[in-house]
mmCIF file of C-alpha atoms in Angstrom:
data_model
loop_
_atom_site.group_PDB
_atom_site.id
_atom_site.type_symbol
_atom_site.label_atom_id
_atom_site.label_comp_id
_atom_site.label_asym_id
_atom_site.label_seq_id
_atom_site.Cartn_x
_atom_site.Cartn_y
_atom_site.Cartn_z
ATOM 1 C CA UNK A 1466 -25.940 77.660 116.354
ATOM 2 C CA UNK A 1467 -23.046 75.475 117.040
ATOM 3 C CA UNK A 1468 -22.580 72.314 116.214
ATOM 4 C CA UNK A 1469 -23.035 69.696 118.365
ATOM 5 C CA UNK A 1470 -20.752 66.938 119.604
ATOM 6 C CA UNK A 1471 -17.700 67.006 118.066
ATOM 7 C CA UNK A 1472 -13.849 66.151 119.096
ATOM 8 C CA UNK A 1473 -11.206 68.649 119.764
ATOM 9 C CA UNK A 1474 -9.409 69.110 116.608
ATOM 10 C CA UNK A 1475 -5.838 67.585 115.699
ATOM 11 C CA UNK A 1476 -3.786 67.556 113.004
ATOM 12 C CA UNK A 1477 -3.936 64.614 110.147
ATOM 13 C CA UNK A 1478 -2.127 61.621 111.293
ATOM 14 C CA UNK A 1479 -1.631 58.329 109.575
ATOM 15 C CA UNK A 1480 -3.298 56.386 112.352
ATOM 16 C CA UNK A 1481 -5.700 53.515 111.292
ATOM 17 C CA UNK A 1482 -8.934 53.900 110.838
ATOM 18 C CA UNK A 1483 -11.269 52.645 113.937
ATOM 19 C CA UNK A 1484 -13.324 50.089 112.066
ATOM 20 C CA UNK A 1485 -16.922 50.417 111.202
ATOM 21 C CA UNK A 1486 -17.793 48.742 114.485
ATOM 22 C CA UNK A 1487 -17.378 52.318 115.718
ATOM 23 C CA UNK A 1488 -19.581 53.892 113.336
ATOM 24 C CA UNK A 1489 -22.437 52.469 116.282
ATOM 25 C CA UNK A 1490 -21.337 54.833 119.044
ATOM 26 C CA UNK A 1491 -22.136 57.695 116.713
ATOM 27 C CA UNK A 1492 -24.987 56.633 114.974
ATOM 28 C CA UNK A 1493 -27.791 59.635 114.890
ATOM 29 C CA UNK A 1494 -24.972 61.795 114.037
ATOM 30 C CA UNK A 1495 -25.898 64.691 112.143
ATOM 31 C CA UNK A 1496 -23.758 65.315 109.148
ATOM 32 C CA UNK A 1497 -23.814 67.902 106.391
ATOM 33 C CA UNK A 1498 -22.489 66.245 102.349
ATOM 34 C CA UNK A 1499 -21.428 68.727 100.812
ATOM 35 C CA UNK A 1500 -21.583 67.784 96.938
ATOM 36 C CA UNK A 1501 -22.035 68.887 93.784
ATOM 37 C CA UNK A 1502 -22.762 65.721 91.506
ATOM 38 C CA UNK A 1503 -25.961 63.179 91.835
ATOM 39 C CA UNK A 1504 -24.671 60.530 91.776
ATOM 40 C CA UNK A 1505 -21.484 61.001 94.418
ATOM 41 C CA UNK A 1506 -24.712 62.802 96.032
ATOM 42 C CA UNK A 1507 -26.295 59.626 95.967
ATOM 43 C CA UNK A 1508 -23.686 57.196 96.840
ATOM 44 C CA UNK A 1509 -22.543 58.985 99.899
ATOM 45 C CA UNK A 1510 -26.303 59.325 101.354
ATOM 46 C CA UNK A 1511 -26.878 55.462 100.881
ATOM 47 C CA UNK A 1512 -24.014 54.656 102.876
ATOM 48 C CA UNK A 1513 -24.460 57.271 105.516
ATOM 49 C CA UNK A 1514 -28.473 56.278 105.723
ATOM 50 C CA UNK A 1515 -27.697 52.892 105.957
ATOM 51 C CA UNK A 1516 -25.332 53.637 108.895
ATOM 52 C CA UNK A 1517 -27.954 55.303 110.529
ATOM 53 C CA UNK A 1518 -26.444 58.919 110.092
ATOM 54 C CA UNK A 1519 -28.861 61.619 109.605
ATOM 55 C CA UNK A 1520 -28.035 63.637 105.848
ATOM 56 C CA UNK A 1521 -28.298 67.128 104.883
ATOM 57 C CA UNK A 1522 -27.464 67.390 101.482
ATOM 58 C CA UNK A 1523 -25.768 70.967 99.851
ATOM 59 C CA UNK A 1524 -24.931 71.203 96.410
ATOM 60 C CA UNK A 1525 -21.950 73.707 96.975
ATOM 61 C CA UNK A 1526 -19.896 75.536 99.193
ATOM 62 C CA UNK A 1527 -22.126 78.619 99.246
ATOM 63 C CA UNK A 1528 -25.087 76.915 100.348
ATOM 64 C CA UNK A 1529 -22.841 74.695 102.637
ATOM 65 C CA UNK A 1530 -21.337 77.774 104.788
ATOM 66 C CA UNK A 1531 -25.341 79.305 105.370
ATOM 67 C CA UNK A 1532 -26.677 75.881 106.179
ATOM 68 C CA UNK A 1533 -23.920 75.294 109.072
ATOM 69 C CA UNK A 1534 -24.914 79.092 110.716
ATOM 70 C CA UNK A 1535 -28.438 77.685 110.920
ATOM 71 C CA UNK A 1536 -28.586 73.892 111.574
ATOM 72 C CA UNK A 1537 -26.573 71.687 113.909
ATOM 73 C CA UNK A 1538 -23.861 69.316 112.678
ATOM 74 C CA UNK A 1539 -21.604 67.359 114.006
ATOM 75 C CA UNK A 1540 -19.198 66.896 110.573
ATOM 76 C CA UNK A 1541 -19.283 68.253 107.591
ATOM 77 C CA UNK A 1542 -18.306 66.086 104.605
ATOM 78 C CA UNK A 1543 -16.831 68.477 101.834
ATOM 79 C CA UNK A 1544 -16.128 67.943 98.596
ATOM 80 C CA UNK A 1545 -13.364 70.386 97.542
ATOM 81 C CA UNK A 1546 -14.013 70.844 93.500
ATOM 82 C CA UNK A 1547 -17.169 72.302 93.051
ATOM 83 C CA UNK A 1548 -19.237 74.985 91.077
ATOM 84 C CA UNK A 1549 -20.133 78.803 92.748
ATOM 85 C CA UNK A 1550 -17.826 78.402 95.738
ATOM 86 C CA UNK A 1551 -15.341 75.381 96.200
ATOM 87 C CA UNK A 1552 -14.704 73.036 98.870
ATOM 88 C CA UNK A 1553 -11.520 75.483 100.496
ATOM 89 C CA UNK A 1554 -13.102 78.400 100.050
ATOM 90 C CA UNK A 1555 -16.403 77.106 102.157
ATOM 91 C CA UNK A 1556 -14.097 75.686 104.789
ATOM 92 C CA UNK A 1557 -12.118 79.263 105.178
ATOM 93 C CA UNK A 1558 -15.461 81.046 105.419
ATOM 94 C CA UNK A 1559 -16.932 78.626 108.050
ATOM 95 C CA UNK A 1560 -13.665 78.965 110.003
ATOM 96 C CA UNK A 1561 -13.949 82.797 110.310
ATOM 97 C CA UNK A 1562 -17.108 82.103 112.920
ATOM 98 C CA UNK A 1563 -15.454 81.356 116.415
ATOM 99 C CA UNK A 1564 -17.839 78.496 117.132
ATOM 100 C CA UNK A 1565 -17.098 76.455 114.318
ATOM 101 C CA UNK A 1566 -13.066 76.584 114.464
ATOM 102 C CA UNK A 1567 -13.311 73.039 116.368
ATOM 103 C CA UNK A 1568 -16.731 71.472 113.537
ATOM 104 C CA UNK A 1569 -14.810 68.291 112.070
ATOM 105 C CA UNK A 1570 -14.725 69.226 108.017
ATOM 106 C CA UNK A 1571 -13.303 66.200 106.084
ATOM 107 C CA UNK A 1572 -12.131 66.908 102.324
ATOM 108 C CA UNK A 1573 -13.046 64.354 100.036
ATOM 109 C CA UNK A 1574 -11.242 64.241 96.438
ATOM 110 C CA UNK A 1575 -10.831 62.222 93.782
ATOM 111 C CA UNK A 1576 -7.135 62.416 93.926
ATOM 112 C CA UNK A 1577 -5.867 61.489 98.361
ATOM 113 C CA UNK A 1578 -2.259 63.114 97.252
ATOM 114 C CA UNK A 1579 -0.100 64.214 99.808
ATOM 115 C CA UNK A 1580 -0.321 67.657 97.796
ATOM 116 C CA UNK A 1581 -4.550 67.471 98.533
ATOM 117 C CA UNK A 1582 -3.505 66.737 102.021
ATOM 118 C CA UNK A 1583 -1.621 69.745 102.950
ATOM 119 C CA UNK A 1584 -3.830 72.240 100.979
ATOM 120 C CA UNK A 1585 -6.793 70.591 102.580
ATOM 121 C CA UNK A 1586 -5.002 71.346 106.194
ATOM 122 C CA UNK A 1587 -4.273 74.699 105.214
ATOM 123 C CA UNK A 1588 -7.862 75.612 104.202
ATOM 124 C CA UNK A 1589 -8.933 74.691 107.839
ATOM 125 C CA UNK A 1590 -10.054 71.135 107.139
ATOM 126 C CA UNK A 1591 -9.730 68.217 110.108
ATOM 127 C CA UNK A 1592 -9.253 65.105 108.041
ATOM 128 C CA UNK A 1593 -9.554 63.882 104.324
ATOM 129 C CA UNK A 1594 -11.193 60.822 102.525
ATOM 130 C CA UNK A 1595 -10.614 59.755 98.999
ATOM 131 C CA UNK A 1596 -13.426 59.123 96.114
ATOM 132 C CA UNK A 1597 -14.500 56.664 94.890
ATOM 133 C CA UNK A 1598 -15.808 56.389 98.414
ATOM 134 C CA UNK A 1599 -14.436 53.766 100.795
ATOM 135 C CA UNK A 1600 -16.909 52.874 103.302
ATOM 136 C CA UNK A 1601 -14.524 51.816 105.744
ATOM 137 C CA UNK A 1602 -12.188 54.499 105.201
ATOM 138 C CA UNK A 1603 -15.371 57.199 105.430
ATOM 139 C CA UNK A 1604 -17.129 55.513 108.610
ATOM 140 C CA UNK A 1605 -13.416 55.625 109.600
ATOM 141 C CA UNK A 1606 -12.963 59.084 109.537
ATOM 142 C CA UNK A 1607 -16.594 59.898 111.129
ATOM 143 C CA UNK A 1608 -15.798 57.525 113.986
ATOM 144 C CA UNK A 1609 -12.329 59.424 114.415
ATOM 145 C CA UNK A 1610 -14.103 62.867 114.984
ATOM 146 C CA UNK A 1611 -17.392 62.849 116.096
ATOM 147 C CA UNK A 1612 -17.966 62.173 119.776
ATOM 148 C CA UNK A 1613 -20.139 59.150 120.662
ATOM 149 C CA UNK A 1614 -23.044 59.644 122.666
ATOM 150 C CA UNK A 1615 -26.711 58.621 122.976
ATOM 151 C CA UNK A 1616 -28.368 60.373 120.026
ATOM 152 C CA UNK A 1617 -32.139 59.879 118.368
ATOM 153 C CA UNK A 1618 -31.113 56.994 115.582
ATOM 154 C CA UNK A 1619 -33.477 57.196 112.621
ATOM 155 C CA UNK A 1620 -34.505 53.738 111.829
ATOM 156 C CA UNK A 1621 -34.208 52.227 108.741
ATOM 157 C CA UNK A 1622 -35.698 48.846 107.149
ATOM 158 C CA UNK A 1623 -32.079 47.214 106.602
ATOM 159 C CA UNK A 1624 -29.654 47.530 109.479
ATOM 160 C CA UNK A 1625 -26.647 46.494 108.298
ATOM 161 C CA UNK A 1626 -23.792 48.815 107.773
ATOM 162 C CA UNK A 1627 -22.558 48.500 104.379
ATOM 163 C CA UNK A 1628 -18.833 47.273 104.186
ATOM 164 C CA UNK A 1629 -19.135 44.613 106.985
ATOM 165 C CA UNK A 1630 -18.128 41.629 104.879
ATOM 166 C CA UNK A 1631 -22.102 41.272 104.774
ATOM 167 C CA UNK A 1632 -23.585 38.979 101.934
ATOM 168 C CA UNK A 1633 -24.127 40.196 98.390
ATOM 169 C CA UNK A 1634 -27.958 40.509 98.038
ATOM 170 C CA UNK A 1635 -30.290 41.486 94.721
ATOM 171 C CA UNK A 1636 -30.102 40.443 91.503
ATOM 172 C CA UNK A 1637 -26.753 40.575 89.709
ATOM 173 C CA UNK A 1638 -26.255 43.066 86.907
ATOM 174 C CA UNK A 1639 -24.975 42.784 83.625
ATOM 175 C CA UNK A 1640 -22.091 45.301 83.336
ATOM 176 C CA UNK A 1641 -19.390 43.878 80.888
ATOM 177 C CA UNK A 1642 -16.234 45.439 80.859
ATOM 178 C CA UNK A 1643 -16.797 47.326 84.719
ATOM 179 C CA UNK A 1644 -14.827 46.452 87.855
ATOM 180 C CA UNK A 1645 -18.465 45.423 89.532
ATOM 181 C CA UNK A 1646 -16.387 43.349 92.285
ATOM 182 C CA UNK A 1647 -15.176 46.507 93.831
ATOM 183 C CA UNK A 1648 -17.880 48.877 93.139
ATOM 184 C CA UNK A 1649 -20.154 46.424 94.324
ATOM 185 C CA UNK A 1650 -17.825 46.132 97.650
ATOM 186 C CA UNK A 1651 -18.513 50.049 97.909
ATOM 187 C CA UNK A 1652 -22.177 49.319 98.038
ATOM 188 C CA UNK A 1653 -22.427 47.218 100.798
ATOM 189 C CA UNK A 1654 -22.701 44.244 98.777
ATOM 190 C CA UNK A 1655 -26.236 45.112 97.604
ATOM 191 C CA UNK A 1656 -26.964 45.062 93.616
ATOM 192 C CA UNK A 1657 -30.384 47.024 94.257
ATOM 193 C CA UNK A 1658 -28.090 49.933 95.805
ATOM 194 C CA UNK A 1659 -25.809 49.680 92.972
ATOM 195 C CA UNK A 1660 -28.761 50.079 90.216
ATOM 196 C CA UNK A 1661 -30.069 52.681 91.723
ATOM 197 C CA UNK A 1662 -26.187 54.635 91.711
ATOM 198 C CA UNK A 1663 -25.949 53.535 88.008
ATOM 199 C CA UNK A 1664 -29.602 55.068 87.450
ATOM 200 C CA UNK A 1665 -28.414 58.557 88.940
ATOM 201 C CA UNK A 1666 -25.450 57.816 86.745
ATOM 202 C CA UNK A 1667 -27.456 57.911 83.961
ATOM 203 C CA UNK A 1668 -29.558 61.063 84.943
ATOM 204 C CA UNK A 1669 -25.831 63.161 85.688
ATOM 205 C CA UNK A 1670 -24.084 62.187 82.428
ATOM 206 C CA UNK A 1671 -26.767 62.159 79.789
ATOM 207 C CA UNK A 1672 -25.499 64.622 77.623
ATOM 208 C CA UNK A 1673 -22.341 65.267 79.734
ATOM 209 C CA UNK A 1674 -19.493 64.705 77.019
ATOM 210 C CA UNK A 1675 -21.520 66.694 74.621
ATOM 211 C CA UNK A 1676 -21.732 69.850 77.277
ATOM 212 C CA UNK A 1677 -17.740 69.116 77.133
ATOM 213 C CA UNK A 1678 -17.851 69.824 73.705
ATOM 214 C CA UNK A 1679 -19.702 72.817 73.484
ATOM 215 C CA UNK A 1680 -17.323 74.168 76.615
ATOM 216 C CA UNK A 1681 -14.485 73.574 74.693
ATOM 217 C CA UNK A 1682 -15.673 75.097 71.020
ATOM 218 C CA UNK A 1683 -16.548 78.124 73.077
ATOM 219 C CA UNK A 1684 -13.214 78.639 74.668
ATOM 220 C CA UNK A 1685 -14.367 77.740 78.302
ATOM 221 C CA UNK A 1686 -11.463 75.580 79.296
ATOM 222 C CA UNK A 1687 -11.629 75.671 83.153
ATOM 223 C CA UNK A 1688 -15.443 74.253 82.604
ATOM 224 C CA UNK A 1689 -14.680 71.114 79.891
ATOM 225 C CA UNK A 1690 -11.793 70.871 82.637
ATOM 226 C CA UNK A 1691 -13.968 70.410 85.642
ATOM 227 C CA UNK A 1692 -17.000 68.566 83.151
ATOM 228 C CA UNK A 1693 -13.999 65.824 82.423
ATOM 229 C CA UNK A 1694 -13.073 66.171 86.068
ATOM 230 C CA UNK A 1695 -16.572 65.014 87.343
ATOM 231 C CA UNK A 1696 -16.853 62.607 84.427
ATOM 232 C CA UNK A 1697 -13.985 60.442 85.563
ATOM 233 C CA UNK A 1698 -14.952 61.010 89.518
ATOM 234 C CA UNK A 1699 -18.577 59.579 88.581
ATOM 235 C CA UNK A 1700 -17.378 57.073 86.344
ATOM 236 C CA UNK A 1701 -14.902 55.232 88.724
ATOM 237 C CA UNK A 1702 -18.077 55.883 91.705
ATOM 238 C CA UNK A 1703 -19.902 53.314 89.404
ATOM 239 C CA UNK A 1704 -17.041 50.988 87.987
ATOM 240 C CA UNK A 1705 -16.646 52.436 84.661
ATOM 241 C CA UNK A 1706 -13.081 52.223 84.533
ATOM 242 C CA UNK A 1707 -12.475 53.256 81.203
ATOM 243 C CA UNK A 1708 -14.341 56.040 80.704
ATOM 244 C CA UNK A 1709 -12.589 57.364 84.105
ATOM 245 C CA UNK A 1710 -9.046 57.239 82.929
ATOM 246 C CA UNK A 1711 -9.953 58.335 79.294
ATOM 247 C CA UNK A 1712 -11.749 61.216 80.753
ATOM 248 C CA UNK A 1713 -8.867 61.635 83.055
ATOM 249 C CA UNK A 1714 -6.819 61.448 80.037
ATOM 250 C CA UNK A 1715 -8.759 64.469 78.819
ATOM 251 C CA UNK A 1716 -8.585 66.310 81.831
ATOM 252 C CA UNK A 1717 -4.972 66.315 81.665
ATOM 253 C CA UNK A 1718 -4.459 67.169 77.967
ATOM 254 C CA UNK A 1719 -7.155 69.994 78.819
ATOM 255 C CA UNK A 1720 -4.682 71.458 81.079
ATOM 256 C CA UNK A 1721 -2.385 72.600 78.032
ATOM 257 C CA UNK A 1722 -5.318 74.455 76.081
ATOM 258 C CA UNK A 1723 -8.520 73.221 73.879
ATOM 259 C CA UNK A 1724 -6.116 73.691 71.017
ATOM 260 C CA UNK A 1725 -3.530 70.815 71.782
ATOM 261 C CA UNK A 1726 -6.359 68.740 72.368
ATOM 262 C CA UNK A 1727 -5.941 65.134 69.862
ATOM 263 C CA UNK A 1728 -8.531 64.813 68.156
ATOM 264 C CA UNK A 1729 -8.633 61.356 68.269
ATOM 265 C CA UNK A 1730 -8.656 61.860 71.901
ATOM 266 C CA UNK A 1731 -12.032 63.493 71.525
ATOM 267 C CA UNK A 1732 -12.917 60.327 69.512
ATOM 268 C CA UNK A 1733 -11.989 58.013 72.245
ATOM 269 C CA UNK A 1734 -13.576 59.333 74.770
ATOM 270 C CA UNK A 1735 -16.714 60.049 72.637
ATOM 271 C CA UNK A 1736 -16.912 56.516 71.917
ATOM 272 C CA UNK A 1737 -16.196 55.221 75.292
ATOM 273 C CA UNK A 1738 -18.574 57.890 76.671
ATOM 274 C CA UNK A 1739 -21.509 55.982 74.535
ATOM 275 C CA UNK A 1740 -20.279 52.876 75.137
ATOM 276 C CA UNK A 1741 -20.702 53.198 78.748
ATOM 277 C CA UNK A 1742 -24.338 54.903 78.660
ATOM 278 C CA UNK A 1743 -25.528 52.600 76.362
ATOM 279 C CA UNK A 1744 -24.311 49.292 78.567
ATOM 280 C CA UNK A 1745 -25.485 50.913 81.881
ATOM 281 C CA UNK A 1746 -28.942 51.870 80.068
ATOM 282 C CA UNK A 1747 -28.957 48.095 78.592
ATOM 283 C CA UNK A 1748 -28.675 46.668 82.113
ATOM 284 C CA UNK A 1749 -31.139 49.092 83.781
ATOM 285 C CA UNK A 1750 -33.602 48.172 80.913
ATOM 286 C CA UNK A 1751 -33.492 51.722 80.286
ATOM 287 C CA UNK A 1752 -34.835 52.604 76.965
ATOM 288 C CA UNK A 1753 -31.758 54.088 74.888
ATOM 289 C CA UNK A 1754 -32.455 56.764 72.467
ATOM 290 C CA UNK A 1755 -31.847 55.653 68.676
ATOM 291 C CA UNK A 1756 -30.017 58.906 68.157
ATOM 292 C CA UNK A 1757 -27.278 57.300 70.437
ATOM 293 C CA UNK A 1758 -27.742 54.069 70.292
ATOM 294 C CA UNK A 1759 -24.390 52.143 69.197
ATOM 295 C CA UNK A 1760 -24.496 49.469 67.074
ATOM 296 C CA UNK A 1761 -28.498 49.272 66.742
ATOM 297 C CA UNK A 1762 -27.545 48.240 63.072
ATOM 298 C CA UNK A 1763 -24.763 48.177 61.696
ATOM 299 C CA UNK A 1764 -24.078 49.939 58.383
ATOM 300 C CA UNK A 1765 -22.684 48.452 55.099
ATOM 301 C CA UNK A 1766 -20.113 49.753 52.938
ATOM 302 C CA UNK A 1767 -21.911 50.804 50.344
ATOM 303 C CA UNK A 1768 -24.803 52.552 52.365
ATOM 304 C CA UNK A 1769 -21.797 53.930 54.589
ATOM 305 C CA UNK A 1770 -20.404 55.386 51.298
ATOM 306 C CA UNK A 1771 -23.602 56.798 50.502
ATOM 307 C CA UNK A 1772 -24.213 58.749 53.415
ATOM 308 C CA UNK A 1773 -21.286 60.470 53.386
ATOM 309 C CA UNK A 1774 -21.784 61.546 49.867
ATOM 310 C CA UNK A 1775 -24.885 63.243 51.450
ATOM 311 C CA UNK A 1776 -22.812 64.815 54.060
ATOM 312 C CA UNK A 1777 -20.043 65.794 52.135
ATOM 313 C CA UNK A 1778 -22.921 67.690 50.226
ATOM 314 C CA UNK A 1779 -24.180 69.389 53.148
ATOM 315 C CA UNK A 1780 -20.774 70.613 53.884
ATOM 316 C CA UNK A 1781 -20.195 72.560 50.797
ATOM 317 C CA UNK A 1782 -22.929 74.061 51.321
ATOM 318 C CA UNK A 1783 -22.207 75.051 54.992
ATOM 319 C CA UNK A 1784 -25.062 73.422 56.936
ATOM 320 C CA UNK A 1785 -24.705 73.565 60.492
ATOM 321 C CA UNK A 1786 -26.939 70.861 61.493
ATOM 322 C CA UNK A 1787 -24.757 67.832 59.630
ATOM 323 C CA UNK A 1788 -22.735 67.026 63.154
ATOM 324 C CA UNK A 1789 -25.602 65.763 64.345
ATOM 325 C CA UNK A 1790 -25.849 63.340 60.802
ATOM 326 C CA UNK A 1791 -22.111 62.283 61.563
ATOM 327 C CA UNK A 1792 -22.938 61.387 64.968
ATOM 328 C CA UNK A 1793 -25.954 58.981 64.091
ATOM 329 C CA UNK A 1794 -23.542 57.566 62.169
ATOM 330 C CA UNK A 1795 -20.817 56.893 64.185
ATOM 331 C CA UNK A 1796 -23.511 54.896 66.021
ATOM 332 C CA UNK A 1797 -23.751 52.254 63.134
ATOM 333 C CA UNK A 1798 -20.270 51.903 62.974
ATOM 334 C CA UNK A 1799 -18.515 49.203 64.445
ATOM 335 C CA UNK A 1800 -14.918 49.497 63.077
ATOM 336 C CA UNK A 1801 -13.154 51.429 66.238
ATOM 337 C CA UNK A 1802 -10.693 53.188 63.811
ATOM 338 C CA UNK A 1803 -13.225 54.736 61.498
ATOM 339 C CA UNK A 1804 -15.391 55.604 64.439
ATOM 340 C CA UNK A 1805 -12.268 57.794 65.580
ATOM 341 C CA UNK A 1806 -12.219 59.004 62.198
ATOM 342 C CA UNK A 1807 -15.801 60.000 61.903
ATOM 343 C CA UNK A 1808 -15.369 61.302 65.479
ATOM 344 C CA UNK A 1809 -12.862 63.735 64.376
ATOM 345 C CA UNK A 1810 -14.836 64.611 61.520
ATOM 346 C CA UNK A 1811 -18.227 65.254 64.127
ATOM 347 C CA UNK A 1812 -15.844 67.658 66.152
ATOM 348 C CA UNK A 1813 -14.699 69.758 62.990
ATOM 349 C CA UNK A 1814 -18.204 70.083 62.055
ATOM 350 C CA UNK A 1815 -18.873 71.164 65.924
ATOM 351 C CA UNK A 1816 -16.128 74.060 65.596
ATOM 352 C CA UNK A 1817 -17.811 75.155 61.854
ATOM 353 C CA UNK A 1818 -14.479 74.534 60.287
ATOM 354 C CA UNK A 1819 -15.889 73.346 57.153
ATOM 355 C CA UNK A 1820 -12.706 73.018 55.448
ATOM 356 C CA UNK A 1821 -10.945 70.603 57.863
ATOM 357 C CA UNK A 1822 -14.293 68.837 58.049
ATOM 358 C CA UNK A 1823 -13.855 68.349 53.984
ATOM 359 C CA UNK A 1824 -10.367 67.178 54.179
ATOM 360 C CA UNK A 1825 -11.059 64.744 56.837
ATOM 361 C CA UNK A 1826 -14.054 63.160 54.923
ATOM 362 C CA UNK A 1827 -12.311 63.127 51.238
ATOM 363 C CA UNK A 1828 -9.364 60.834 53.730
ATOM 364 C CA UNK A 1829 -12.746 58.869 55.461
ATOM 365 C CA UNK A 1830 -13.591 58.248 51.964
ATOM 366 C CA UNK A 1831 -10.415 57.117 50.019
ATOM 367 C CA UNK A 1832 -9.613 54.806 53.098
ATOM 368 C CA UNK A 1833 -12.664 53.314 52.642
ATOM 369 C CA UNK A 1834 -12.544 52.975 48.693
ATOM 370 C CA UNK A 1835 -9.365 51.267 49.411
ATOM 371 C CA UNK A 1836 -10.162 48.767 51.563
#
């Protein structure tokens, strides 16, 4: 079936965007998100619901290119990194059907380059958005391709289109160290839209760094490349600003190999990573798990001394399941520098090189001895 309603194609332009107010001529509009992640999942269907869009959600390009042969759409929001088939490859495959050579398909990535731009074009795409989503710059786009016309609006309880300078409403969460102004700006203002984000946050990235890991030990560098990829898309979605550029940060050193990896890299981000969980589960009221939990009590010296004796016991004798003994105790720690350290030493132990593992704990323990 073809889809229904849409402009005649043109190339990319600079031209401003419309203005929400336009989003009203095309509100019914059926559009297809495209979308591998939860929580950009999420995001992008509370701001299209709440501008009185209709949403079909598809997880990747595959499932993307059957669903437009069978339903109607009048765009198609595509993200262009994805799992089983990407974001170009689903947009060349729905441009081989004559009837869809004209169905407005706008790229979204996490980097708007000029470079994204012109690959985006070549693929077949009609216009592209950046992410962390923009509502005005999204509704923008919409408004730019689809056609208006009377269509069946699905009604919603609140009316308002997010991004209309309307008033911040719910109550306020505490997020230290986020950039909640903006985020919040991307969520129409409302805190109760934001939570739930931050709880599909949760849900997507529980577990996430340590998949990363495991990726990595195993020699799969294209997937701890696109797991650090997602990582800092998600984490700027929500306002998590750090973990986003240290995860960029890894993304980037990724590109050279697992081996040129720093290890105190890993450690950052590790620590960040936790960080982040643990303040979005504190706000959320969320229970966090005690074999995570940072800083539930912090550990003396002399205790911290004592358990590594213990693991540096468990390492002679080759026992596979001390990482996880090293990680419960990075989460006591509250001395950034040793929790690099012990970071470094939870990664060694990860890879089952025992003997870097003991050199790094005989330096854990003389620095501490000395100080």
């Amino acid at each position: 079936m073809a889809a229904l309603g849409h402009k005649e194609q043109k190339p990319i332009t600079g031209k401003r965007d419309p203005g929400l107010e336009m989003v009203k001529a095309i509100r019914g509009a059926n559009i297809l998100l495209v979308e591998d992640n939860i929580v950009n999942q999420q995001v992008a269907t509370e701001l299209l619901e709440h501008a009185r869009l209709n949403v079909t959600v598809a997880d990747n390009g595959q499932v993307a290119a059957e669903k437009v042969k069978k339903e109607a759409f009048d765009a198609v929001l595509m993200d262009v990194q994805m799992p089983v088939m990407d974001g170009y490859a689903a947009t060349r495959e729905i441009r081989k059907e004559p009837q869809f050579k004209e169905l407005p398909i706008i790229a979204m990535t996490a980097n708007a380059m000029m470079g994204d731009r012109e690959k985006s074009l070549q693929a077949g795409m009609t216009d592209h958005v950046s992410k962390p989503i923009v509502p005005r710059e999204l509704f923008g786009a919409l408004a730019r391709w689809i056609a208006p016309g009377e269509r069946e609006v699905p009604k919603i309880i609140d009316e308002e289109i997010p991004g209309m300078e309307e008033p911040v409403t719910g109550t306020p969460l505490e997020l230290p160290g986020f950039d909640v102004e903006n985020t919040l700006a991307r969520m129409g203002g409302s805190h109760d839209v934001y939570r739930k984000i931050l709880a599909k946050f949760v849900e997507s990235e529980e577990g996430a760094f340590e998949k990363i890991l495991l990726d990595m030990r195993e020699g799969n560098v294209n997937d701890a490349m696109r797991g650090a990829h997602t990582m800092k898309g998600v984490a700027a979605m929500v306002g998590a600003t750090t973990l986003s550029s240290d995860a960029g940060e890894l993304e980037k050193a990724l590109l050279a190999g697992v081996e040129t990896v720093p290890d105190d890299l890993i450690a950052r981000v590790r620590q960040t990573y936790n960080n982040t969980l643990e303040i979005v589960k504190t706000a959320l009221s969320i229970k966090v798990d005690e074999d995570i939990t940072i800083n539930e009590e912090v550990i003396s010296k002399a205790e911290l001394l004592g358990e590594l004796r213990g693991i540096a016991k468990r390492i002679e004798e080759f026992d596979s399941t001390v990482e996880d003994a090293v990680e419960k105790l990075i989460s006591r720690v509250d001395e950034p520098k040793l929790s690099a350290s012990l970071g470094k030493l939870q990664y060694s132990l990860g890879k089952y090189d025992f003997d870097v593992a003991d050199s790094l704990l005989t330096k854990i323990v003389e620095d501490l001895s000395d100080s």
